PDB file of C-alpha atoms in Angstrom:
ATOM      1  CA  MET A   1      56.628  -8.514  25.151  1.00 45.00           C
ATOM      2  CA  LEU A   2      53.800  -7.646  27.204  1.00 45.00           C
ATOM      3  CA  ARG A   3      53.768  -4.269  29.134  1.00 47.00           C
ATOM      4  CA  LEU A   4      51.067  -3.105  31.288  1.00 52.00           C
ATOM      5  CA  THR A   5      50.140   0.818  31.772  1.00 48.00           C
ATOM      6  CA  GLY A   6      49.024   2.312  34.468  1.00 48.00           C
ATOM      7  CA  THR A   7      45.722   1.486  33.733  1.00 44.00           C
ATOM      8  CA  ARG A   8      46.160  -2.199  33.188  1.00 48.00           C
ATOM      9  CA  ILE A   9      48.163  -2.732  36.345  1.00 47.00           C
ATOM     10  CA  ALA A  10      45.245  -0.819  38.217  1.00 45.00           C
ATOM     11  CA  SER A  11      42.892  -3.652  36.412  1.00 45.00           C
ATOM     12  CA  LEU A  12      44.488  -6.058  38.429  1.00 44.00           C
ATOM     13  CA  GLY A  13      42.089  -5.322  41.329  1.00 42.00           C
ATOM     14  CA  LEU A  14      45.195  -4.897  43.879  1.00 41.00           C
ATOM     15  CA  SER A  15      43.301  -2.939  47.067  1.00 39.00           C
ATOM     16  CA  HIS A  16      46.167  -1.928  49.866  1.00 40.00           C
ATOM     17  CA  ALA A  17      44.210  -0.287  52.776  1.00 39.00           C
ATOM     18  CA  GLY A  18      45.790   0.763  55.948  1.00 41.00           C
ATOM     19  CA  ARG A  19      47.992   2.880  57.648  1.00 39.00           C
ATOM     20  CA  GLY A  20      50.286   5.236  54.678  1.00 41.00           C
ATOM     21  CA  GLY A  21      49.016   2.239  52.330  1.00 42.00           C
ATOM     22  CA  VAL A  22      47.435   3.120  48.509  1.00 40.00           C
ATOM     23  CA  SER A  23      43.884   3.515  49.373  1.00 38.00           C
ATOM     24  CA  SER A  24      42.535   1.806  45.754  1.00 39.00           C
ATOM     25  CA  PRO A  25      43.816  -0.276  42.415  1.00 38.00           C
ATOM     26  CA  SER A  26      43.823   3.923  41.044  1.00 38.00           C
ATOM     27  CA  SER A  27      45.907   5.615  43.266  1.00 42.00           C
ATOM     28  CA  LEU A  28      48.920   2.858  43.679  1.00 43.00           C
ATOM     29  CA  LEU A  29      50.735   4.342  40.199  1.00 41.00           C
ATOM     30  CA  SER A  30      50.124   8.310  41.864  1.00 43.00           C
ATOM     31  CA  ALA A  31      52.014   7.138  44.683  1.00 44.00           C
ATOM     32  CA  PHE A  32      55.118   6.450  42.616  1.00 42.00           C
ATOM     33  CA  PRO A  33      56.734   9.317  40.959  1.00 44.00           C
ATOM     34  CA  THR A  34      57.062   9.136  37.213  1.00 44.00           C
ATOM     35  CA  PRO A  35      60.272  10.616  35.477  1.00 42.00           C
ATOM     36  CA  ASN A  36      59.902  13.941  33.900  1.00 41.00           C
ATOM     37  CA  THR A  37      61.683  12.743  30.696  1.00 37.00           C
ATOM     38  CA  THR A  38      60.173  10.163  28.601  1.00 38.00           C
ATOM     39  CA  PRO A  39      60.818   9.591  24.692  1.00 35.00           C
ATOM     40  CA  SER A  40      59.089  11.536  21.586  1.00 36.00           C
ATOM     41  CA  THR A  41      57.529   8.281  20.012  1.00 34.00           C
ATOM     42  CA  ASN A  42      53.935   7.179  19.301  1.00 39.00           C
ATOM     43  CA  ASN A  43      54.433   4.100  20.810  1.00 40.00           C
ATOM     44  CA  LEU A  44      52.447   3.698  24.250  1.00 39.00           C
ATOM     45  CA  TYR A  45      55.206   1.062  25.380  1.00 42.00           C
ATOM     46  CA  PHE A  46      58.226   1.389  25.912  1.00 42.00           C
ATOM     47  CA  ARG A  47      61.623  -1.229  26.374  1.00 50.00           C
ATOM     48  CA  PRO A  48      63.559  -0.582  29.619  1.00 52.00           C
ATOM     49  CA  VAL A  49      66.840  -0.268  27.576  1.00 48.00           C
ATOM     50  CA  GLU A  50      64.612   2.652  25.815  1.00 45.00           C
ATOM     51  CA  VAL A  51      64.436   4.594  29.328  1.00 48.00           C
ATOM     52  CA  LEU A  52      67.208   3.521  31.103  1.00 46.00           C
ATOM     53  CA  MET A  53      69.164   5.569  28.136  1.00 42.00           C
ATOM     54  CA  LEU A  54      67.032   8.691  28.707  1.00 42.00           C
ATOM     55  CA  ARG A  55      68.049   8.046  32.656  1.00 48.00           C
ATOM     56  CA  SER A  56      71.339   7.492  34.571  1.00 48.00           C
ATOM     57  CA  PHE A  57      71.370   4.615  37.076  1.00 54.00           C
ATOM     58  CA  ALA A  58      72.157   7.738  40.316  1.00 55.00           C
ATOM     59  CA  SER A  59      68.801   8.506  38.897  1.00 65.00           C
ATOM     60  CA  LEU A  60      67.204   5.262  40.009  1.00 76.00           C
ATOM     61  CA  ARG A  61      66.511   4.482  43.726  1.00 88.00           C
ATOM     62  CA  GLN A  62      66.377   1.608  45.507  1.00 88.00           C
ATOM     63  CA  ILE A  63      62.414   0.963  45.918  1.00 93.00           C
ATOM     64  CA  PRO A  64      61.105   1.630  49.757  1.00 92.00           C
ATOM     65  CA  LYS A  65      59.562  -1.345  51.156  1.00 89.00           C
ATOM     66  CA  GLN A  66      56.262   0.176  51.816  1.00 90.00           C
ATOM     67  CA  LYS A  67      56.490   1.399  48.225  1.00 92.00           C
ATOM     68  CA  ALA A  68      57.168  -2.189  47.457  1.00 94.00           C
ATOM     69  CA  LEU A  69      54.507  -4.170  49.239  1.00 94.00           C
ATOM     70  CA  PRO A  70      51.481  -3.470  46.956  1.00 95.00           C
ATOM     71  CA  TYR A  71      53.840  -4.028  43.878  1.00 96.00           C
ATOM     72  CA  MET A  72      54.541  -7.547  45.291  1.00 96.00           C
ATOM     73  CA  LYS A  73      51.029  -8.123  45.984  1.00 95.00           C
ATOM     74  CA  LEU A  74      50.171  -7.149  41.910  1.00 96.00           C
ATOM     75  CA  ILE A  75      53.400  -9.609  41.276  1.00 96.00           C
ATOM     76  CA  LYS A  76      51.581 -12.504  43.280  1.00 94.00           C
ATOM     77  CA  ASP A  77      48.486 -11.889  41.493  1.00 95.00           C
ATOM     78  CA  ALA A  78      49.829 -11.630  38.082  1.00 95.00           C
ATOM     79  CA  ARG A  79      48.663 -14.201  35.329  1.00 92.00           C
ATOM     80  CA  SER A  80      51.996 -14.780  33.674  1.00 95.00           C
ATOM     81  CA  TRP A  81      55.577 -14.228  34.023  1.00 95.00           C
ATOM     82  CA  GLN A  82      55.106 -11.719  31.077  1.00 96.00           C
ATOM     83  CA  ASP A  83      52.517  -9.434  33.031  1.00 96.00           C
ATOM     84  CA  GLY A  84      55.435  -9.809  36.322  1.00 96.00           C
ATOM     85  CA  ILE A  85      58.214  -8.709  34.247  1.00 96.00           C
ATOM     86  CA  ALA A  86      56.000  -5.908  32.936  1.00 96.00           C
ATOM     87  CA  ILE A  87      55.613  -4.339  36.687  1.00 96.00           C
ATOM     88  CA  LEU A  88      59.225  -4.520  36.818  1.00 96.00           C
ATOM     89  CA  ASP A  89      59.004  -2.425  34.039  1.00 95.00           C
ATOM     90  CA  GLU A  90      56.679   0.235  35.494  1.00 95.00           C
ATOM     91  CA  ILE A  91      58.889  -0.240  38.947  1.00 95.00           C
ATOM     92  CA  GLU A  92      61.575   1.410  36.933  1.00 93.00           C
ATOM     93  CA  ARG A  93      59.106   3.431  34.843  1.00 93.00           C
ATOM     94  CA  SER A  94      58.710   5.004  38.483  1.00 92.00           C
ATOM     95  CA  GLY A  95      62.216   5.456  38.795  1.00 93.00           C
ATOM     96  CA  PHE A  96      63.011   2.613  40.920  1.00 95.00           C
ATOM     97  CA  VAL A  97      64.933   0.076  41.199  1.00 95.00           C
ATOM     98  CA  PRO A  98      63.080  -3.382  42.344  1.00 96.00           C
ATOM     99  CA  ASN A  99      64.335  -5.274  45.318  1.00 96.00           C
ATOM    100  CA  VAL A 100      65.438  -8.798  45.322  1.00 96.00           C
ATOM    101  CA  PHE A 101      62.304  -9.832  46.898  1.00 96.00           C
ATOM    102  CA  LEU A 102      60.510  -8.417  44.055  1.00 97.00           C
ATOM    103  CA  TYR A 103      63.176 -10.060  41.587  1.00 97.00           C
ATOM    104  CA  SER A 104      62.464 -13.583  43.395  1.00 97.00           C
ATOM    105  CA  ALA A 105      58.758 -13.376  43.152  1.00 97.00           C
ATOM    106  CA  VAL A 106      59.274 -12.783  39.039  1.00 97.00           C
ATOM    107  CA  ILE A 107      61.853 -15.185  38.257  1.00 97.00           C
ATOM    108  CA  SER A 108      59.607 -17.793  40.378  1.00 96.00           C
ATOM    109  CA  LYS A 109      57.146 -17.219  37.870  1.00 96.00           C
ATOM    110  CA  CYS A 110      59.920 -17.602  35.154  1.00 96.00           C
ATOM    111  CA  ALA A 111      60.625 -21.063  36.869  1.00 96.00           C
ATOM    112  CA  LYS A 112      57.485 -22.145  36.756  1.00 93.00           C
ATOM    113  CA  GLU A 113      56.905 -22.381  33.391  1.00 92.00           C
ATOM    114  CA  GLY A 114      60.154 -23.215  32.164  1.00 92.00           C
ATOM    115  CA  LYS A 115      61.234 -20.216  31.083  1.00 96.00           C
ATOM    116  CA  TRP A 116      65.197 -20.703  32.246  1.00 96.00           C
ATOM    117  CA  GLU A 117      66.427 -18.081  29.431  1.00 96.00           C
ATOM    118  CA  GLU A 118      63.807 -14.686  30.834  1.00 97.00           C
ATOM    119  CA  ALA A 119      65.026 -15.501  34.809  1.00 97.00           C
ATOM    120  CA  LEU A 120      68.915 -15.798  33.542  1.00 97.00           C
ATOM    121  CA  LYS A 121      68.273 -12.340  31.843  1.00 96.00           C
ATOM    122  CA  MET A 122      66.580 -11.073  35.507  1.00 96.00           C
ATOM    123  CA  LYS A 123      69.171 -12.380  37.282  1.00 97.00           C
ATOM    124  CA  LYS A 124      71.711 -10.656  35.425  1.00 96.00           C
ATOM    125  CA  LYS A 125      69.738  -7.279  35.260  1.00 95.00           C
ATOM    126  CA  MET A 126      69.149  -7.448  38.761  1.00 94.00           C
ATOM    127  CA  VAL A 127      73.314  -7.643  39.157  1.00 94.00           C
ATOM    128  CA  GLY A 128      73.397  -4.693  36.776  1.00 93.00           C
ATOM    129  CA  GLN A 129      71.015  -2.607  38.942  1.00 92.00           C
ATOM    130  CA  ARG A 130      73.561  -3.786  42.215  1.00 93.00           C
ATOM    131  CA  VAL A 131      70.981  -5.893  43.564  1.00 95.00           C
ATOM    132  CA  LYS A 132      72.559  -8.731  44.936  1.00 95.00           C
ATOM    133  CA  PRO A 133      70.637 -12.283  44.559  1.00 97.00           C
ATOM    134  CA  ASN A 134      70.186 -14.472  47.203  1.00 97.00           C
ATOM    135  CA  VAL A 135      70.071 -17.695  47.821  1.00 97.00           C
ATOM    136  CA  VAL A 136      65.949 -18.027  46.677  1.00 97.00           C
ATOM    137  CA  VAL A 137      66.972 -16.085  43.634  1.00 98.00           C
ATOM    138  CA  TYR A 138      69.683 -18.628  43.152  1.00 98.00           C
ATOM    139  CA  ASN A 139      67.005 -21.558  43.416  1.00 97.00           C
ATOM    140  CA  ALA A 140      64.127 -20.303  41.490  1.00 97.00           C
ATOM    141  CA  VAL A 141      66.818 -19.644  38.773  1.00 98.00           C
ATOM    142  CA  ILE A 142      67.779 -23.202  38.805  1.00 98.00           C
ATOM    143  CA  ASP A 143      64.158 -24.350  39.162  1.00 97.00           C
ATOM    144  CA  ALA A 144      63.768 -22.523  35.887  1.00 97.00           C
ATOM    145  CA  CYS A 145      66.650 -24.451  34.417  1.00 97.00           C
ATOM    146  CA  ALA A 146      65.038 -27.807  35.728  1.00 95.00           C
ATOM    147  CA  ASN A 147      61.672 -27.411  33.996  1.00 95.00           C
ATOM    148  CA  GLY A 148      63.806 -25.774  30.920  1.00 94.00           C
ATOM    149  CA  CYS A 149      65.395 -29.229  31.188  1.00 92.00           C
ATOM    150  CA  ASN A 150      69.097 -27.203  31.093  1.00 95.00           C
ATOM    151  CA  SER A 151      70.859 -28.919  33.375  1.00 96.00           C
ATOM    152  CA  ASP A 152      74.632 -27.281  32.128  1.00 96.00           C
ATOM    153  CA  GLU A 153      72.887 -24.169  33.442  1.00 97.00           C
ATOM    154  CA  ALA A 154      71.869 -25.577  36.481  1.00 97.00           C
ATOM    155  CA  ILE A 155      74.938 -27.022  38.075  1.00 97.00           C
ATOM    156  CA  LYS A 156      76.712 -24.030  36.777  1.00 97.00           C
ATOM    157  CA  LEU A 157      74.313 -21.650  39.208  1.00 98.00           C
ATOM    158  CA  LEU A 158      74.344 -24.125  41.706  1.00 97.00           C
ATOM    159  CA  ARG A 159      78.970 -23.612  42.094  1.00 97.00           C
ATOM    160  CA  GLU A 160      78.476 -20.152  41.949  1.00 97.00           C
ATOM    161  CA  ILE A 161      76.265 -20.097  44.827  1.00 97.00           C
ATOM    162  CA  GLU A 162      79.490 -20.616  46.980  1.00 94.00           C
ATOM    163  CA  GLU A 163      81.119 -18.336  44.621  1.00 96.00           C
ATOM    164  CA  GLN A 164      78.677 -15.635  45.849  1.00 95.00           C
ATOM    165  CA  GLY A 165      80.060 -16.064  49.519  1.00 95.00           C
ATOM    166  CA  LEU A 166      76.287 -18.204  50.115  1.00 97.00           C
ATOM    167  CA  LYS A 167      75.959 -21.391  50.969  1.00 96.00           C
ATOM    168  CA  PRO A 168      73.412 -23.510  48.836  1.00 97.00           C
ATOM    169  CA  ASP A 169      70.471 -25.830  50.695  1.00 97.00           C
ATOM    170  CA  VAL A 170      68.315 -28.709  50.262  1.00 97.00           C
ATOM    171  CA  LYS A 171      66.129 -26.463  47.413  1.00 97.00           C
ATOM    172  CA  SER A 172      69.358 -25.780  45.656  1.00 98.00           C
ATOM    173  CA  PHE A 173      70.607 -29.233  45.573  1.00 98.00           C
ATOM    174  CA  SER A 174      66.921 -30.378  44.730  1.00 97.00           C
ATOM    175  CA  ALA A 175      66.461 -28.423  42.000  1.00 97.00           C
ATOM    176  CA  ALA A 176      69.548 -29.096  40.100  1.00 97.00           C
ATOM    177  CA  ILE A 177      69.192 -32.845  40.977  1.00 97.00           C
ATOM    178  CA  SER A 178      65.730 -32.422  39.312  1.00 96.00           C
ATOM    179  CA  ALA A 179      67.602 -31.007  36.295  1.00 96.00           C
ATOM    180  CA  CYS A 180      69.862 -33.846  35.804  1.00 96.00           C
ATOM    181  CA  GLY A 181      67.422 -35.889  35.606  1.00 95.00           C
ATOM    182  CA  LYS A 182      65.199 -34.542  33.510  1.00 93.00           C
ATOM    183  CA  SER A 183      68.013 -34.375  31.029  1.00 93.00           C
ATOM    184  CA  ALA A 184      68.491 -38.435  31.492  1.00 93.00           C
ATOM    185  CA  ARG A 185      72.505 -37.493  33.624  1.00 95.00           C
ATOM    186  CA  THR A 186      71.480 -40.087  36.268  1.00 95.00           C
ATOM    187  CA  ASP A 187      74.883 -40.500  37.460  1.00 96.00           C
ATOM    188  CA  ASP A 188      75.338 -36.533  38.129  1.00 96.00           C
ATOM    189  CA  ALA A 189      71.658 -36.030  39.595  1.00 96.00           C
ATOM    190  CA  LEU A 190      73.409 -39.387  42.074  1.00 96.00           C
ATOM    191  CA  SER A 191      76.415 -37.747  42.547  1.00 97.00           C
ATOM    192  CA  LEU A 192      74.836 -34.372  43.759  1.00 97.00           C
ATOM    193  CA  PHE A 193      72.578 -36.394  46.016  1.00 97.00           C
ATOM    194  CA  VAL A 194      75.412 -38.098  47.557  1.00 97.00           C
ATOM    195  CA  GLU A 195      77.543 -34.775  47.444  1.00 97.00           C
ATOM    196  CA  MET A 196      74.200 -33.161  49.483  1.00 96.00           C
ATOM    197  CA  GLU A 197      74.360 -36.028  52.231  1.00 94.00           C
ATOM    198  CA  GLU A 198      78.006 -35.000  52.499  1.00 96.00           C
ATOM    199  CA  ARG A 199      77.943 -31.815  52.650  1.00 95.00           C
ATOM    200  CA  GLY A 200      75.598 -31.962  55.790  1.00 96.00           C
ATOM    201  CA  ILE A 201      72.343 -31.224  53.848  1.00 96.00           C
ATOM    202  CA  GLU A 202      69.398 -33.222  54.881  1.00 95.00           C
ATOM    203  CA  PRO A 203      67.293 -34.545  51.717  1.00 95.00           C
ATOM    204  CA  ASN A 204      63.410 -33.633  51.804  1.00 96.00           C
ATOM    205  CA  VAL A 205      60.944 -35.470  49.830  1.00 96.00           C
ATOM    206  CA  ILE A 206      61.300 -33.272  47.051  1.00 95.00           C
ATOM    207  CA  SER A 207      65.332 -34.109  46.786  1.00 95.00           C
ATOM    208  CA  PHE A 208      64.301 -38.242  46.952  1.00 95.00           C
ATOM    209  CA  ASN A 209      61.551 -37.826  44.512  1.00 95.00           C
ATOM    210  CA  ALA A 210      63.938 -35.955  41.870  1.00 95.00           C
ATOM    211  CA  ALA A 211      67.003 -38.708  42.755  1.00 94.00           C
ATOM    212  CA  ILE A 212      63.987 -41.334  42.043  1.00 94.00           C
ATOM    213  CA  SER A 213      63.113 -39.809  39.074  1.00 92.00           C
ATOM    214  CA  ALA A 214      66.346 -39.593  37.964  1.00 92.00           C
ATOM    215  CA  CYS A 215      67.047 -43.195  37.762  1.00 92.00           C
ATOM    216  CA  GLU A 216      64.258 -44.513  36.385  1.00 86.00           C
ATOM    217  CA  LYS A 217      65.057 -42.265  33.063  1.00 69.00           C
TER     218      LYS A 217
END
């Protein structure tokens, strides 16, 4: 997996000016404390698990909003899902736990490329860090499963939304319908479409297109 060093992150060209902001890309990482203890190795990059083994979870703090914003811009500007994950790793090495919005942004990048396994790993990791996934996160993971043609996992996640005390929305159902359509599960796709209407969730253009596409399989 690709790892971004402070130099590489700064080279992405972030410029965050304003009161209390980071004035230049080169000063971005200096705004975040670096743990005093690092693994003893000649390798310049460390897997997250190696870093976390040397630092208890209690020592990681929830990232403040003002510090999260520059990282959010970096993730949005990142060229790939690998770069997005590397930025999350950098946040952890700085002593912080990424918030739900940062995780959601990275999972969305995974979704665009159908990297459903990576999306699921990110969701599992955030839960392990006591960051509760919201509907936006679930929708992104379901979308990743749809683009990766994994309808079983998509439907499972759709049901899990309510199990977690959340309410699925039109995006949740549309992504699940799309997943079924891409897996040639026409009956399941149409069943989800009917269920969505019965729940009082109004279908949108994406919902209709996903259902129509499923019928064409």
